[in-house]
């Protein structure tokens, strides 16, 4: 088309038709401008399409992360429930007339087993969005706000778990504890490391009844462990509610974004 206008323009110039030449020159310019505008619009459409596809991909990646959060929370909750079972067993054993130190030591050990394994949200997709500067492709501003709140809230709940876990561990391993009277020398992995070629294991066994002051101290410690694990359980319930809400929102976005 431009070549056609150029030929007409050259013909008019040769014929001295300046007015016609100017009209065709303007027409040629208009065509070029229209062509540029069309190209820009097509590029805009293509970019918008790519952004929408990328937006959907990120919603789906965020959903994968939240699903991982859900699986991790389930695992931690099961471990917490197991610890609560052992705390109750510790209390039961300590309430007996004759206390079996080995059973008490193992039950109390299990009462704090993996208690320091706390929840950390999966942040791979969200961190990638922020570091790549693509957070703006999420058009749903309300969901974006909820995502920011989701990670802040879960991180805060993780801090609470750290505090209660540290309290239990500090009590369990406190230097003032009478570990021999509490039966810690009877724990399986402790016994496995005792060098019987130089250590008289029999002298570490205490056959007499556990003194009442030791029993009371361990009962008090068991209640602390129960409190720590019960607190974790309550926090897990709150976290589960946050996760399920976010998961439902992202499932909808992952399947519906066009």
PDB file of N, CA, C and O in Angstrom, residues 208-242:
ATOM      1  N   UNK A 208      15.139 -48.247  95.050  1.00  0.00           N
ATOM      2  CA  UNK A 208      14.228 -47.758  96.086  1.00  0.00           C
ATOM      3  C   UNK A 208      13.144 -46.887  95.458  1.00  0.00           C
ATOM      4  O   UNK A 208      13.239 -46.489  94.304  1.00  0.00           O
ATOM      5  N   UNK A 209      12.122 -46.618  96.234  1.00  0.00           N
ATOM      6  CA  UNK A 209      11.030 -45.793  95.731  1.00  0.00           C
ATOM      7  C   UNK A 209      11.529 -44.389  95.389  1.00  0.00           C
ATOM      8  O   UNK A 209      12.414 -43.851  96.051  1.00  0.00           O
ATOM      9  N   UNK A 210      10.920 -43.812  94.374  1.00  0.00           N
ATOM     10  CA  UNK A 210      11.284 -42.448  93.999  1.00  0.00           C
ATOM     11  C   UNK A 210      10.865 -41.499  95.122  1.00  0.00           C
ATOM     12  O   UNK A 210       9.718 -41.548  95.572  1.00  0.00           O
ATOM     13  N   UNK A 211      11.786 -40.662  95.567  1.00  0.00           N
ATOM     14  CA  UNK A 211      11.438 -39.705  96.636  1.00  0.00           C
ATOM     15  C   UNK A 211      10.257 -38.828  96.228  1.00  0.00           C
ATOM     16  O   UNK A 211      10.100 -38.461  95.052  1.00  0.00           O
ATOM     17  N   UNK A 212       9.434 -38.482  97.198  1.00  0.00           N
ATOM     18  CA  UNK A 212       8.235 -37.698  96.908  1.00  0.00           C
ATOM     19  C   UNK A 212       8.560 -36.343  96.293  1.00  0.00           C
ATOM     20  O   UNK A 212       7.824 -35.860  95.423  1.00  0.00           O
ATOM     21  N   UNK A 213       9.659 -35.728  96.716  1.00  0.00           N
ATOM     22  CA  UNK A 213       9.974 -34.404  96.163  1.00  0.00           C
ATOM     23  C   UNK A 213      10.366 -34.501  94.684  1.00  0.00           C
ATOM     24  O   UNK A 213      10.091 -33.588  93.900  1.00  0.00           O
ATOM     25  N   UNK A 214      10.974 -35.638  94.286  1.00  0.00           N
ATOM     26  CA  UNK A 214      11.298 -35.850  92.871  1.00  0.00           C
ATOM     27  C   UNK A 214      10.019 -36.121  92.081  1.00  0.00           C
ATOM     28  O   UNK A 214       9.808 -35.592  90.989  1.00  0.00           O
ATOM     29  N   UNK A 215       9.171 -36.953  92.686  1.00  0.00           N
ATOM     30  CA  UNK A 215       7.887 -37.263  92.039  1.00  0.00           C
ATOM     31  C   UNK A 215       7.074 -35.991  91.804  1.00  0.00           C
ATOM     32  O   UNK A 215       6.543 -35.776  90.713  1.00  0.00           O
ATOM     33  N   UNK A 216       6.993 -35.142  92.817  1.00  0.00           N
ATOM     34  CA  UNK A 216       6.219 -33.903  92.696  1.00  0.00           C
ATOM     35  C   UNK A 216       6.828 -32.970  91.650  1.00  0.00           C
ATOM     36  O   UNK A 216       6.109 -32.313  90.884  1.00  0.00           O
ATOM     37  N   UNK A 217       8.145 -32.942  91.605  1.00  0.00           N
ATOM     38  CA  UNK A 217       8.809 -32.086  90.631  1.00  0.00           C
ATOM     39  C   UNK A 217       8.527 -32.563  89.207  1.00  0.00           C
ATOM     40  O   UNK A 217       8.265 -31.758  88.302  1.00  0.00           O
ATOM     41  N   UNK A 218       8.558 -33.871  89.007  1.00  0.00           N
ATOM     42  CA  UNK A 218       8.297 -34.426  87.675  1.00  0.00           C
ATOM     43  C   UNK A 218       6.827 -34.292  87.289  1.00  0.00           C
ATOM     44  O   UNK A 218       6.503 -34.085  86.115  1.00  0.00           O
ATOM     45  N   UNK A 219       5.947 -34.406  88.276  1.00  0.00           N
ATOM     46  CA  UNK A 219       4.524 -34.184  87.996  1.00  0.00           C
ATOM     47  C   UNK A 219       4.292 -32.741  87.558  1.00  0.00           C
ATOM     48  O   UNK A 219       3.545 -32.469  86.612  1.00  0.00           O
ATOM     49  N   UNK A 220       4.942 -31.818  88.246  1.00  0.00           N
ATOM     50  CA  UNK A 220       4.825 -30.403  87.892  1.00  0.00           C
ATOM     51  C   UNK A 220       5.358 -30.152  86.480  1.00  0.00           C
ATOM     52  O   UNK A 220       4.779 -29.403  85.690  1.00  0.00           O
ATOM     53  N   UNK A 221       6.482 -30.816  86.177  1.00  0.00           N
ATOM     54  CA  UNK A 221       7.066 -30.678  84.839  1.00  0.00           C
ATOM     55  C   UNK A 221       6.147 -31.263  83.775  1.00  0.00           C
ATOM     56  O   UNK A 221       6.011 -30.719  82.674  1.00  0.00           O
ATOM     57  N   UNK A 222       5.484 -32.368  84.111  1.00  0.00           N
ATOM     58  CA  UNK A 222       4.557 -32.995  83.167  1.00  0.00           C
ATOM     59  C   UNK A 222       3.400 -32.057  82.831  1.00  0.00           C
ATOM     60  O   UNK A 222       2.954 -31.988  81.677  1.00  0.00           O
ATOM     61  N   UNK A 223       2.921 -31.339  83.854  1.00  0.00           N
ATOM     62  CA  UNK A 223       1.839 -30.374  83.605  1.00  0.00           C
ATOM     63  C   UNK A 223       2.329 -29.255  82.689  1.00  0.00           C
ATOM     64  O   UNK A 223       1.593 -28.769  81.819  1.00  0.00           O
ATOM     65  N   UNK A 224       3.593 -28.853  82.865  1.00  0.00           N
ATOM     66  CA  UNK A 224       4.162 -27.843  81.966  1.00  0.00           C
ATOM     67  C   UNK A 224       4.187 -28.358  80.531  1.00  0.00           C
ATOM     68  O   UNK A 224       3.817 -27.637  79.598  1.00  0.00           O
ATOM     69  N   UNK A 225       4.612 -29.618  80.363  1.00  0.00           N
ATOM     70  CA  UNK A 225       4.649 -30.202  79.024  1.00  0.00           C
ATOM     71  C   UNK A 225       3.241 -30.299  78.432  1.00  0.00           C
ATOM     72  O   UNK A 225       3.042 -30.070  77.225  1.00  0.00           O
ATOM     73  N   UNK A 226       2.277 -30.644  79.289  1.00  0.00           N
ATOM     74  CA  UNK A 226       0.894 -30.724  78.809  1.00  0.00           C
ATOM     75  C   UNK A 226       0.416 -29.351  78.355  1.00  0.00           C
ATOM     76  O   UNK A 226      -0.239 -29.213  77.322  1.00  0.00           O
ATOM     77  N   UNK A 227       0.763 -28.338  79.131  1.00  0.00           N
ATOM     78  CA  UNK A 227       0.392 -26.967  78.769  1.00  0.00           C
ATOM     79  C   UNK A 227       1.024 -26.557  77.440  1.00  0.00           C
ATOM     80  O   UNK A 227       0.357 -25.977  76.571  1.00  0.00           O
ATOM     81  N   UNK A 228       2.321 -26.878  77.273  1.00  0.00           N
ATOM     82  CA  UNK A 228       3.022 -26.510  76.040  1.00  0.00           C
ATOM     83  C   UNK A 228       2.398 -27.180  74.820  1.00  0.00           C
ATOM     84  O   UNK A 228       2.151 -26.538  73.792  1.00  0.00           O
ATOM     85  N   UNK A 229       2.121 -28.474  74.948  1.00  0.00           N
ATOM     86  CA  UNK A 229       1.556 -29.202  73.815  1.00  0.00           C
ATOM     87  C   UNK A 229       0.101 -28.832  73.554  1.00  0.00           C
ATOM     88  O   UNK A 229      -0.346 -28.786  72.404  1.00  0.00           O
ATOM     89  N   UNK A 230      -0.630 -28.549  74.629  1.00  0.00           N
ATOM     90  CA  UNK A 230      -2.018 -28.116  74.459  1.00  0.00           C
ATOM     91  C   UNK A 230      -2.067 -26.751  73.778  1.00  0.00           C
ATOM     92  O   UNK A 230      -2.942 -26.484  72.942  1.00  0.00           O
ATOM     93  N   UNK A 231      -1.109 -25.885  74.133  1.00  0.00           N
ATOM     94  CA  UNK A 231      -1.046 -24.562  73.500  1.00  0.00           C
ATOM     95  C   UNK A 231      -0.732 -24.702  72.020  1.00  0.00           C
ATOM     96  O   UNK A 231      -1.320 -24.024  71.178  1.00  0.00           O
ATOM     97  N   UNK A 232       0.193 -25.594  71.712  1.00  0.00           N
ATOM     98  CA  UNK A 232       0.514 -25.840  70.300  1.00  0.00           C
ATOM     99  C   UNK A 232      -0.730 -26.331  69.555  1.00  0.00           C
ATOM    100  O   UNK A 232      -1.011 -25.895  68.432  1.00  0.00           O
ATOM    101  N   UNK A 233      -1.460 -27.238  70.177  1.00  0.00           N
ATOM    102  CA  UNK A 233      -2.661 -27.791  69.543  1.00  0.00           C
ATOM    103  C   UNK A 233      -3.680 -26.688  69.249  1.00  0.00           C
ATOM    104  O   UNK A 233      -4.298 -26.666  68.170  1.00  0.00           O
ATOM    105  N   UNK A 234      -3.845 -25.774  70.200  1.00  0.00           N
ATOM    106  CA  UNK A 234      -4.782 -24.664  69.998  1.00  0.00           C
ATOM    107  C   UNK A 234      -4.327 -23.754  68.860  1.00  0.00           C
ATOM    108  O   UNK A 234      -5.140 -23.293  68.047  1.00  0.00           O
ATOM    109  N   UNK A 235      -3.016 -23.504  68.809  1.00  0.00           N
ATOM    110  CA  UNK A 235      -2.465 -22.662  67.740  1.00  0.00           C
ATOM    111  C   UNK A 235      -2.620 -23.360  66.384  1.00  0.00           C
ATOM    112  O   UNK A 235      -2.959 -22.721  65.386  1.00  0.00           O
ATOM    113  N   UNK A 236      -2.403 -24.657  66.354  1.00  0.00           N
ATOM    114  CA  UNK A 236      -2.557 -25.415  65.108  1.00  0.00           C
ATOM    115  C   UNK A 236      -3.984 -25.294  64.571  1.00  0.00           C
ATOM    116  O   UNK A 236      -4.211 -25.217  63.363  1.00  0.00           O
ATOM    117  N   UNK A 237      -4.953 -25.278  65.484  1.00  0.00           N
ATOM    118  CA  UNK A 237      -6.349 -25.160  65.068  1.00  0.00           C
ATOM    119  C   UNK A 237      -6.610 -23.805  64.408  1.00  0.00           C
ATOM    120  O   UNK A 237      -7.311 -23.712  63.387  1.00  0.00           O
ATOM    121  N   UNK A 238      -6.032 -22.755  64.984  1.00  0.00           N
ATOM    122  CA  UNK A 238      -6.172 -21.418  64.395  1.00  0.00           C
ATOM    123  C   UNK A 238      -5.482 -21.351  63.033  1.00  0.00           C
ATOM    124  O   UNK A 238      -6.003 -20.753  62.086  1.00  0.00           O
ATOM    125  N   UNK A 239      -4.319 -21.979  62.940  1.00  0.00           N
ATOM    126  CA  UNK A 239      -3.576 -21.979  61.683  1.00  0.00           C
ATOM    127  C   UNK A 239      -4.327 -22.756  60.605  1.00  0.00           C
ATOM    128  O   UNK A 239      -4.341 -22.362  59.439  1.00  0.00           O
ATOM    129  N   UNK A 240      -4.945 -23.847  61.016  1.00  0.00           N
ATOM    130  CA  UNK A 240      -5.707 -24.651  60.050  1.00  0.00           C
ATOM    131  C   UNK A 240      -6.823 -23.827  59.418  1.00  0.00           C
ATOM    132  O   UNK A 240      -7.069 -23.910  58.205  1.00  0.00           O
ATOM    133  N   UNK A 241      -7.488 -23.013  60.239  1.00  0.00           N
ATOM    134  CA  UNK A 241      -8.565 -22.166  59.713  1.00  0.00           C
ATOM    135  C   UNK A 241      -8.019 -21.178  58.685  1.00  0.00           C
ATOM    136  O   UNK A 241      -8.628 -20.972  57.618  1.00  0.00           O
ATOM    137  N   UNK A 242      -6.870 -20.575  58.970  1.00  0.00           N
ATOM    138  CA  UNK A 242      -6.242 -19.634  58.034  1.00  0.00           C
ATOM    139  C   UNK A 242      -5.878 -20.340  56.722  1.00  0.00           C
ATOM    140  O   UNK A 242      -6.100 -19.810  55.632  1.00  0.00           O
TER     141      UNK A 242
END
